[in-house]
Backbone as JSON, one array per atom type, in Angstrom:
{
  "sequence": "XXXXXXXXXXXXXXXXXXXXXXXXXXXXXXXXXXXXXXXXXXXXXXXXXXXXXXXXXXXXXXXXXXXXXXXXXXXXXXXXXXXXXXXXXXXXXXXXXXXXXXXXXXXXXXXXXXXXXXXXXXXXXXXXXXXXXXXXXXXXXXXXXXXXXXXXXXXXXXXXXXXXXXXXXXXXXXXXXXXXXXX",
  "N": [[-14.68, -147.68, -158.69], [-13.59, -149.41, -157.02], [-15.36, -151.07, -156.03], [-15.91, -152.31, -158.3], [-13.66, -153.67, -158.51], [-13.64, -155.44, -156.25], [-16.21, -157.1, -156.52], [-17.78, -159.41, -158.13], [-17.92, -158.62, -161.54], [-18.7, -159.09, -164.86], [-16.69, -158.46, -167.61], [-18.15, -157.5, -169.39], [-20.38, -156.42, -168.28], [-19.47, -154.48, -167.1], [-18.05, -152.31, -168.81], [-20.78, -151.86, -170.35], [-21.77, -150.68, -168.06], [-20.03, -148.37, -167.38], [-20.44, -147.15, -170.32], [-23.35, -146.71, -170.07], [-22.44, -144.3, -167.89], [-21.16, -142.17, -169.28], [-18.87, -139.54, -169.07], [-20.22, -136.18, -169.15], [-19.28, -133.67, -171.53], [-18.39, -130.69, -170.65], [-17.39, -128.5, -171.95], [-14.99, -127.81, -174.98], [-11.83, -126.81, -175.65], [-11.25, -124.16, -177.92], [-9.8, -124.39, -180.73], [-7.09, -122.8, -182.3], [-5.75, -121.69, -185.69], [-3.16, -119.86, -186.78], [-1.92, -118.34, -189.41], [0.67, -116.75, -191.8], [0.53, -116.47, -194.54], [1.74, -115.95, -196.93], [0.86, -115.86, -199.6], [-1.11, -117.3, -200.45], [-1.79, -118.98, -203.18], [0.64, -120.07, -203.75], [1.11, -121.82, -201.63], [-0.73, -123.71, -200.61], [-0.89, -126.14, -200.41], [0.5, -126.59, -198.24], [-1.02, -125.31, -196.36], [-3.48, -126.92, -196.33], [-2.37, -129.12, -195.39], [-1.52, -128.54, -192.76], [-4.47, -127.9, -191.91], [-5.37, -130.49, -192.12], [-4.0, -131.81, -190.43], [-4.12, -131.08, -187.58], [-6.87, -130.51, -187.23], [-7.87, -127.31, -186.83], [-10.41, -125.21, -185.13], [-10.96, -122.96, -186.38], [-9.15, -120.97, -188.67], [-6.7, -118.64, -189.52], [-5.65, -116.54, -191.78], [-2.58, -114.19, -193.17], [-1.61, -112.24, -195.51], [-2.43, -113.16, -197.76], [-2.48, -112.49, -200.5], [-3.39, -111.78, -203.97], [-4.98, -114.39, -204.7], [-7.08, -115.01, -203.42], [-9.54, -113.86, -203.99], [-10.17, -116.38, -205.6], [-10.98, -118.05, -203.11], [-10.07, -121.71, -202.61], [-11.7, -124.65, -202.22], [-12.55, -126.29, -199.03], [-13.36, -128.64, -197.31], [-16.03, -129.23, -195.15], [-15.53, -125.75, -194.19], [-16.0, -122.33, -193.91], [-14.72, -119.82, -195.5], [-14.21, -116.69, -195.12], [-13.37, -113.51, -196.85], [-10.9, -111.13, -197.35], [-9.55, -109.23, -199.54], [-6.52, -107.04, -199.89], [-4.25, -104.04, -199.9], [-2.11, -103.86, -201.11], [-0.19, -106.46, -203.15], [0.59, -108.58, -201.65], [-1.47, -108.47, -199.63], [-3.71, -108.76, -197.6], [-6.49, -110.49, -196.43], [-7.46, -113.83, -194.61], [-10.38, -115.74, -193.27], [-10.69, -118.91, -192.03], [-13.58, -120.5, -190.99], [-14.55, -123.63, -189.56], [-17.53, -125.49, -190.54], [-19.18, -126.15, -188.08], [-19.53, -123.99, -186.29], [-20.74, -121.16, -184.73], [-20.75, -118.1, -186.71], [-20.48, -114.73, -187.29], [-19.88, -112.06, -189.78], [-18.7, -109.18, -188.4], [-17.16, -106.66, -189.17], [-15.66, -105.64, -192.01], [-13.06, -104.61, -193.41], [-10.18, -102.73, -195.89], [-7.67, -105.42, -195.49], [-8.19, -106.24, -193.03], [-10.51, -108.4, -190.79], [-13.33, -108.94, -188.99], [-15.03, -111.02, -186.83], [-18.04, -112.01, -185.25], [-17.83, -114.64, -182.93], [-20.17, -117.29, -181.63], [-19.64, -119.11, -178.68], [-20.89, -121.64, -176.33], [-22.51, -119.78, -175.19], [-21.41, -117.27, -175.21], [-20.04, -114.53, -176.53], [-17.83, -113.79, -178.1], [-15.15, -111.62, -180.16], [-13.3, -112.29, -182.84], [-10.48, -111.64, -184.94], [-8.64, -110.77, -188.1], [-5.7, -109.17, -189.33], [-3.71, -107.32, -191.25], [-0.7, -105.59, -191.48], [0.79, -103.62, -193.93], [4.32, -103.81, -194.63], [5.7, -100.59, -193.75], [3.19, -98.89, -193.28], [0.62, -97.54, -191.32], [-0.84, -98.69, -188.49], [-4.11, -99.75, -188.15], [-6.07, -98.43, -186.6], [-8.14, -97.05, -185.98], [-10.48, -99.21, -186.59], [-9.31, -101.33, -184.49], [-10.61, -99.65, -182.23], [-12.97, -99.61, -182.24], [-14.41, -101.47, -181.07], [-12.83, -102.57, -178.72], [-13.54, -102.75, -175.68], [-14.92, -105.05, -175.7], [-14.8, -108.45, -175.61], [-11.78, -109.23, -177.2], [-10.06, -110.47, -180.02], [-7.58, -109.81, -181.99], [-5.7, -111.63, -184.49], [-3.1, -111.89, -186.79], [-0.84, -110.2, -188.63], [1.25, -107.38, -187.85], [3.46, -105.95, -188.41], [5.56, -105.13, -187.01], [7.18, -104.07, -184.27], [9.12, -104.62, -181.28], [11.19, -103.82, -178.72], [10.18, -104.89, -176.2], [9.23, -107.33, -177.15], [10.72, -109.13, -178.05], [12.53, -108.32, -179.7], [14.87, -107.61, -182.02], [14.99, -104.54, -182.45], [13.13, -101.79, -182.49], [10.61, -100.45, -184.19], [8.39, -98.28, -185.92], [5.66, -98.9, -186.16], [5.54, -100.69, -184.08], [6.5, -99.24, -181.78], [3.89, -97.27, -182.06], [2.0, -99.59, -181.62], [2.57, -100.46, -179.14], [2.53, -98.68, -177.18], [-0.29, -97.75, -177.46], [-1.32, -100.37, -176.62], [-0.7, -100.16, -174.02], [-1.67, -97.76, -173.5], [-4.48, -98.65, -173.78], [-4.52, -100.71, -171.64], [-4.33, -103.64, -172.11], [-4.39, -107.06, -171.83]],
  "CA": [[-13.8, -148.64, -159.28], [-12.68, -150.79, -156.08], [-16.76, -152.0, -156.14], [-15.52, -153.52, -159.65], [-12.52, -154.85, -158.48], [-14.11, -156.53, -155.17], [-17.2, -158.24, -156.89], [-17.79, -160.31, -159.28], [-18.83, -157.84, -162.02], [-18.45, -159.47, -165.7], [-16.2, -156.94, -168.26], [-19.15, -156.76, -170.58], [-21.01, -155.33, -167.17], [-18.62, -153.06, -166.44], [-18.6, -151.95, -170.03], [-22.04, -151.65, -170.7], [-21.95, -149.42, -167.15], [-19.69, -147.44, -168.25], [-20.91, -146.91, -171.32], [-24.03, -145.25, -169.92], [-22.65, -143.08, -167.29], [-19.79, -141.28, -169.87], [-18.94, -137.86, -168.6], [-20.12, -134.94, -170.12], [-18.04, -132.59, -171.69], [-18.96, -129.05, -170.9], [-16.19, -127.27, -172.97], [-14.16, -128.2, -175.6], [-11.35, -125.66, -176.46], [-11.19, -123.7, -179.31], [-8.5, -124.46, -181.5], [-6.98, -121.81, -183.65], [-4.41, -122.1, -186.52], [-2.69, -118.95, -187.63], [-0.67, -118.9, -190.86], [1.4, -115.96, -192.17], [1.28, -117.84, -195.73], [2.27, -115.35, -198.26], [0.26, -115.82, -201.37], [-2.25, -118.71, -200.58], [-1.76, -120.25, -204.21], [1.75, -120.96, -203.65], [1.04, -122.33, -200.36], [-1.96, -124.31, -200.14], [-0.74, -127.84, -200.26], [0.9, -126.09, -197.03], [-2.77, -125.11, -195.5], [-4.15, -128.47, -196.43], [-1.56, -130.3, -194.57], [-1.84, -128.2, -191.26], [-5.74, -128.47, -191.32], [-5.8, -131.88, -191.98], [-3.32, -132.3, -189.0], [-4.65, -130.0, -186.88], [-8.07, -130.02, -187.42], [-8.36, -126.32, -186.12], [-11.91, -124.53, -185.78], [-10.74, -121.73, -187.0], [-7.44, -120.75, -189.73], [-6.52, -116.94, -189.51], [-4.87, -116.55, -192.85], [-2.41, -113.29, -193.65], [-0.6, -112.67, -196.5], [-3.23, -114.51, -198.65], [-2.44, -112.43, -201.7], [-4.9, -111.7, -204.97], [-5.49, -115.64, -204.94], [-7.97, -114.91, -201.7], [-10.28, -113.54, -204.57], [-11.17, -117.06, -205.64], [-10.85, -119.43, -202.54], [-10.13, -123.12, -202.97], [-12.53, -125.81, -201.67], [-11.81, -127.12, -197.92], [-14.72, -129.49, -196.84], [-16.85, -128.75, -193.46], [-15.09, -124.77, -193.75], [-15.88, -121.38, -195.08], [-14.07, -118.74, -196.39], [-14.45, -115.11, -195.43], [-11.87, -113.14, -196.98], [-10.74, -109.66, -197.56], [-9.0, -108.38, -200.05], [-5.5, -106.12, -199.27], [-3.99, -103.49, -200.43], [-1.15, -104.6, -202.02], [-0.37, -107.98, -203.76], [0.9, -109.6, -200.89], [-2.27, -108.67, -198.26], [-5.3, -109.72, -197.47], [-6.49, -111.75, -194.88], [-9.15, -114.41, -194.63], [-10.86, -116.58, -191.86], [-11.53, -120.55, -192.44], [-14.41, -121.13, -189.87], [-15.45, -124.73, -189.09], [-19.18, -125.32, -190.46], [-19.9, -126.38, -186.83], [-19.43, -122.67, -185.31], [-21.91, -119.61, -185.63], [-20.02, -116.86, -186.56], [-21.08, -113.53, -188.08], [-19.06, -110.78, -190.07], [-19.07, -107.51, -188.1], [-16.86, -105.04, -189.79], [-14.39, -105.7, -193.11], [-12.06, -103.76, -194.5], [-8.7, -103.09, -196.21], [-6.53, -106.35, -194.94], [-8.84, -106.65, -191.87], [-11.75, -108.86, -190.87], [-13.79, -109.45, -187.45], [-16.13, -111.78, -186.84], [-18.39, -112.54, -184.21], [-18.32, -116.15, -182.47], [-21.19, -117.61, -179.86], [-19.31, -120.31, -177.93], [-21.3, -121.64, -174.86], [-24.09, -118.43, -175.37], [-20.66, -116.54, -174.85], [-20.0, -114.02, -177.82], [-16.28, -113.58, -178.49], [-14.75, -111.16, -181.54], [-11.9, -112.56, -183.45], [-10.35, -110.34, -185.98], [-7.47, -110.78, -188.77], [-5.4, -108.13, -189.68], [-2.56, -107.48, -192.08], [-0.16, -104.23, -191.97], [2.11, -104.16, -194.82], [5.34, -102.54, -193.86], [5.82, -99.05, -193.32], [1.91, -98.24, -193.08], [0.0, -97.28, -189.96], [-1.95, -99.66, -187.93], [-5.58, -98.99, -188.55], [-6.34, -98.51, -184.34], [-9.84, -96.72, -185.66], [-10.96, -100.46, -186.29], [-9.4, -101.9, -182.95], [-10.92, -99.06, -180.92], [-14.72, -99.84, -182.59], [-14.73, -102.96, -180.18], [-12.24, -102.61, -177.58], [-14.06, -102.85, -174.9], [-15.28, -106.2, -175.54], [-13.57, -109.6, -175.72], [-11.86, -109.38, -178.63], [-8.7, -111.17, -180.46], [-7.26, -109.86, -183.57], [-4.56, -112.09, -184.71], [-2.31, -111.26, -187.63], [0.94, -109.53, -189.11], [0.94, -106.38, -187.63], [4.87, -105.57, -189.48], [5.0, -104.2, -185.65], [8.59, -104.75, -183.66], [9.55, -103.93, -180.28], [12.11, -104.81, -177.66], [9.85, -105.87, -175.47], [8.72, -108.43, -177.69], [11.9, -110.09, -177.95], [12.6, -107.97, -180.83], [16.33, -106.22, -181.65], [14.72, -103.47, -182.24], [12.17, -101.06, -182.72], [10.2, -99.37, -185.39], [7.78, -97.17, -185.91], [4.66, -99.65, -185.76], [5.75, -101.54, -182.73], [6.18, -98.29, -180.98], [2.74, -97.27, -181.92], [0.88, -100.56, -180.88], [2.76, -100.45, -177.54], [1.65, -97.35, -176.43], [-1.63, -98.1, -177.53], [-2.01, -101.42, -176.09], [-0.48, -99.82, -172.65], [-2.96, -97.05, -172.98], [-5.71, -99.67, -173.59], [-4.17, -101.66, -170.39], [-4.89, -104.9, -172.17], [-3.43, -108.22, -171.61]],
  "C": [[-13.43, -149.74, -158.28], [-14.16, -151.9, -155.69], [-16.26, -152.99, -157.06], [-14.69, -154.37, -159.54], [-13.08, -155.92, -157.79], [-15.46, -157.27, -155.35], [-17.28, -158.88, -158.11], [-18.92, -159.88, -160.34], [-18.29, -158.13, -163.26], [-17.68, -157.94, -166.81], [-17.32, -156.53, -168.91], [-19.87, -155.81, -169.98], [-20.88, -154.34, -167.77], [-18.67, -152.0, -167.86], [-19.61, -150.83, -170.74], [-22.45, -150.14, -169.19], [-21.6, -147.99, -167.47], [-19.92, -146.77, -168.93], [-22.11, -145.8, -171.14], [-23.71, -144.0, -168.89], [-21.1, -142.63, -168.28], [-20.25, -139.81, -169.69], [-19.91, -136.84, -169.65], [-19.5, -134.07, -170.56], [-18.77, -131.14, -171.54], [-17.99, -128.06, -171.88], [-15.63, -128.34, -174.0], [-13.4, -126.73, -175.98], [-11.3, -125.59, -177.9], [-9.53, -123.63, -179.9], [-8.31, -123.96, -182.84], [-5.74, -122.05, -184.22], [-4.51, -120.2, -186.65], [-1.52, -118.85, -188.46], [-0.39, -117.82, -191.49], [1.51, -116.42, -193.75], [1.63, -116.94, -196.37], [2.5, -115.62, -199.23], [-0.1, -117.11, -200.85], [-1.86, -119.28, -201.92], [-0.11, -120.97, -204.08], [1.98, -122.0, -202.59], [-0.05, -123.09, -199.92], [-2.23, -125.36, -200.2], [0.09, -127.61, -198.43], [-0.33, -126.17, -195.3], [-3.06, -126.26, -195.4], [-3.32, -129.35, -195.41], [-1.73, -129.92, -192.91], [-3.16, -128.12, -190.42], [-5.94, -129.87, -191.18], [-5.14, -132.51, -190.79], [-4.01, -131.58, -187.58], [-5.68, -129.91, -186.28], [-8.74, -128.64, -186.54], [-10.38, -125.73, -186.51], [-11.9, -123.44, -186.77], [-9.63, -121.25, -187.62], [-8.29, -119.3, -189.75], [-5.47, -116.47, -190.64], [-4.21, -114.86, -193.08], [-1.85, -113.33, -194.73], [-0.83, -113.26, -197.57], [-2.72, -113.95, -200.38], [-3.77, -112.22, -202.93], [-5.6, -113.03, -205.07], [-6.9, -115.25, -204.01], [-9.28, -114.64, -202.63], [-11.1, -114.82, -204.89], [-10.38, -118.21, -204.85], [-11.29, -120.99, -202.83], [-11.44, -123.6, -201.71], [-12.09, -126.2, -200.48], [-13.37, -127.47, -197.41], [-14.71, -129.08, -195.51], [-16.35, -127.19, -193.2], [-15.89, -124.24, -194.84], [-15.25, -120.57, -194.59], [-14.71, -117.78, -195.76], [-13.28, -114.29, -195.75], [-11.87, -111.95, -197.03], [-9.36, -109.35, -198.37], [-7.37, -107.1, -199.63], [-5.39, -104.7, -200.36], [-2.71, -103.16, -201.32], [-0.7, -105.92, -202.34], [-0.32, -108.95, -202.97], [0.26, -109.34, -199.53], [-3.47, -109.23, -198.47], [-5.29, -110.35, -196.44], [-8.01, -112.81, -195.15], [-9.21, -115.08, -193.38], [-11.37, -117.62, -192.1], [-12.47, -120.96, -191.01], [-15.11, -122.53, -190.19], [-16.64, -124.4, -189.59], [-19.83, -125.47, -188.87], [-20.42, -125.38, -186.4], [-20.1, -121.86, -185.78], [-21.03, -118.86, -185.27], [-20.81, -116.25, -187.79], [-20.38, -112.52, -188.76], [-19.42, -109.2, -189.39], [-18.35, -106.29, -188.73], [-15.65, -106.34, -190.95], [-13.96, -104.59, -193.7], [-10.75, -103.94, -195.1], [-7.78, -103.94, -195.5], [-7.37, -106.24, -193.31], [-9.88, -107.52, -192.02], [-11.68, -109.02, -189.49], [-14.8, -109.74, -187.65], [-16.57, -112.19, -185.6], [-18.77, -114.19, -183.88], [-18.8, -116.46, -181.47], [-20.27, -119.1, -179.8], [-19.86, -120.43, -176.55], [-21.94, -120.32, -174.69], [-22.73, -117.42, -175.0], [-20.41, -115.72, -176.11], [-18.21, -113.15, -177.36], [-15.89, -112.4, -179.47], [-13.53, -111.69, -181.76], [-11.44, -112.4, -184.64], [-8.84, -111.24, -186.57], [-7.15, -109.44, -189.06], [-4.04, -108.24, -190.22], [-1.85, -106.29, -192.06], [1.0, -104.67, -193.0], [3.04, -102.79, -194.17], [5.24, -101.25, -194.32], [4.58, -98.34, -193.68], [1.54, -98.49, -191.75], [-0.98, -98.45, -189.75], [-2.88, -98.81, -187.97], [-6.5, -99.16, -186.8], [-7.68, -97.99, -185.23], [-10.71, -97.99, -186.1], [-10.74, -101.1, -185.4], [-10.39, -100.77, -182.38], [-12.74, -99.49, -180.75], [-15.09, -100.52, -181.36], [-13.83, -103.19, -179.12], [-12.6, -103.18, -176.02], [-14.7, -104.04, -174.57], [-14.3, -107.31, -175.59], [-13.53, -109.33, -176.7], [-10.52, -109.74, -178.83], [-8.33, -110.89, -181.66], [-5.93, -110.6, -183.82], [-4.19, -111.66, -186.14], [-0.9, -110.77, -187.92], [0.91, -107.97, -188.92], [2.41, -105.62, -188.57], [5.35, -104.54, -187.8], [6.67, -105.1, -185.23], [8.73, -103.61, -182.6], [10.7, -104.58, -179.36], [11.4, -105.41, -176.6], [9.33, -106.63, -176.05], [9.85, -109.28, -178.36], [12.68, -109.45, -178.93], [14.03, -107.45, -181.19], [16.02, -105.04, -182.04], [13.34, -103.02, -182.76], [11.74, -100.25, -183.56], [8.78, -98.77, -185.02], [5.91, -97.52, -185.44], [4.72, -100.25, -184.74], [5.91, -99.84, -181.65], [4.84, -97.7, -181.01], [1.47, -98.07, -180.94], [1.18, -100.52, -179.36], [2.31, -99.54, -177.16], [0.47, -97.41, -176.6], [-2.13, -99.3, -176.64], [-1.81, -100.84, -174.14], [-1.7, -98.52, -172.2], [-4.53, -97.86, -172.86], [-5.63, -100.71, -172.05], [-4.78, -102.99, -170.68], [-3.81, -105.92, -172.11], [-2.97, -109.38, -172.89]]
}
């Protein structure tokens, strides 16, 4: 830059220099939405407004409700959804067309999907507990061992999570996640 200042180098030059050496980007982060909506049809002038602001790669939907059965239209995304087990579960996953992702396991109010970012292979999971049922740990443990991210409504409360108190699912996952020693 102090070359440009100290000669007599026209803007269009400089410009046009510019222009061909622009960085490369080696990364771009991944930008995730997650949305607690409870019942997608009542809520999906809601969705629309936070993708269109947003533009995340990826929406982690809980709470979607029986609507989840027939997902609306969102241009450049799809849909993988799952089904709950009572009216107000389910979960789905809005992936970006850009991104290769794969379904590896679905079930009741869960989903995980595998994503290659940068030849790197990720898992990133939804999951829904409705209150006073057990977390389903024999689907975390499948994949443990790998990177993996389940986001979701676990119905999970502890004090160390800022919580006033503690129930029966939040004491579960803690001891689990402390026996898993994950971060």
């Amino acid at each position: 830059m102090c070359k440009e200042w100290n000669e007599r180098i026209s803007d269009i030059d400089i410009c046009k220099h510019w222009k061909k050496e622009r960085p490369t980007i080696e990364y771009q982060p991944l930008n995730l939405l997650l949305f607690t909506i409870q019942c997608l049809s009542t809520h999906i002038a809601d969705l629309d407004l936070l993708i269109s602001t947003y533009t995340p790669q990826i929406c982690i939907l809980t709470g979607v409700g029986s609507k989840i059965k027939n997902p609306p239209n969102i241009p450049f995304y799809n849909w993988i959804c799952q089904v709950g087990t009572n009216s107000f579960g389910g979960v789905a996953i809005i992936v970006h067309n850009s991104l290769k992702t794969r379904t590896i396991l679905q079930a009741s109010n869960f989903i995980l999907l595998e994503l290659t970012v940068l030849s790197e292979v990720v898992l990133i999971g939804a999951i829904y507990v409705p209150p006073g049922s057990s977390i389903p740990f024999n689907l975390l443990e499948t994949n443990v061992s790998k990177k993996i991210y389940i986001f979701g409504d676990y119905n999970a409360k502890h004090a160390q999570w800022m919580c006033n108190t503690n129930n029966t699912s939040g004491n579960e996952l803690k001891s689990w996640l402390d026996e898993k020693d994950t971060n």
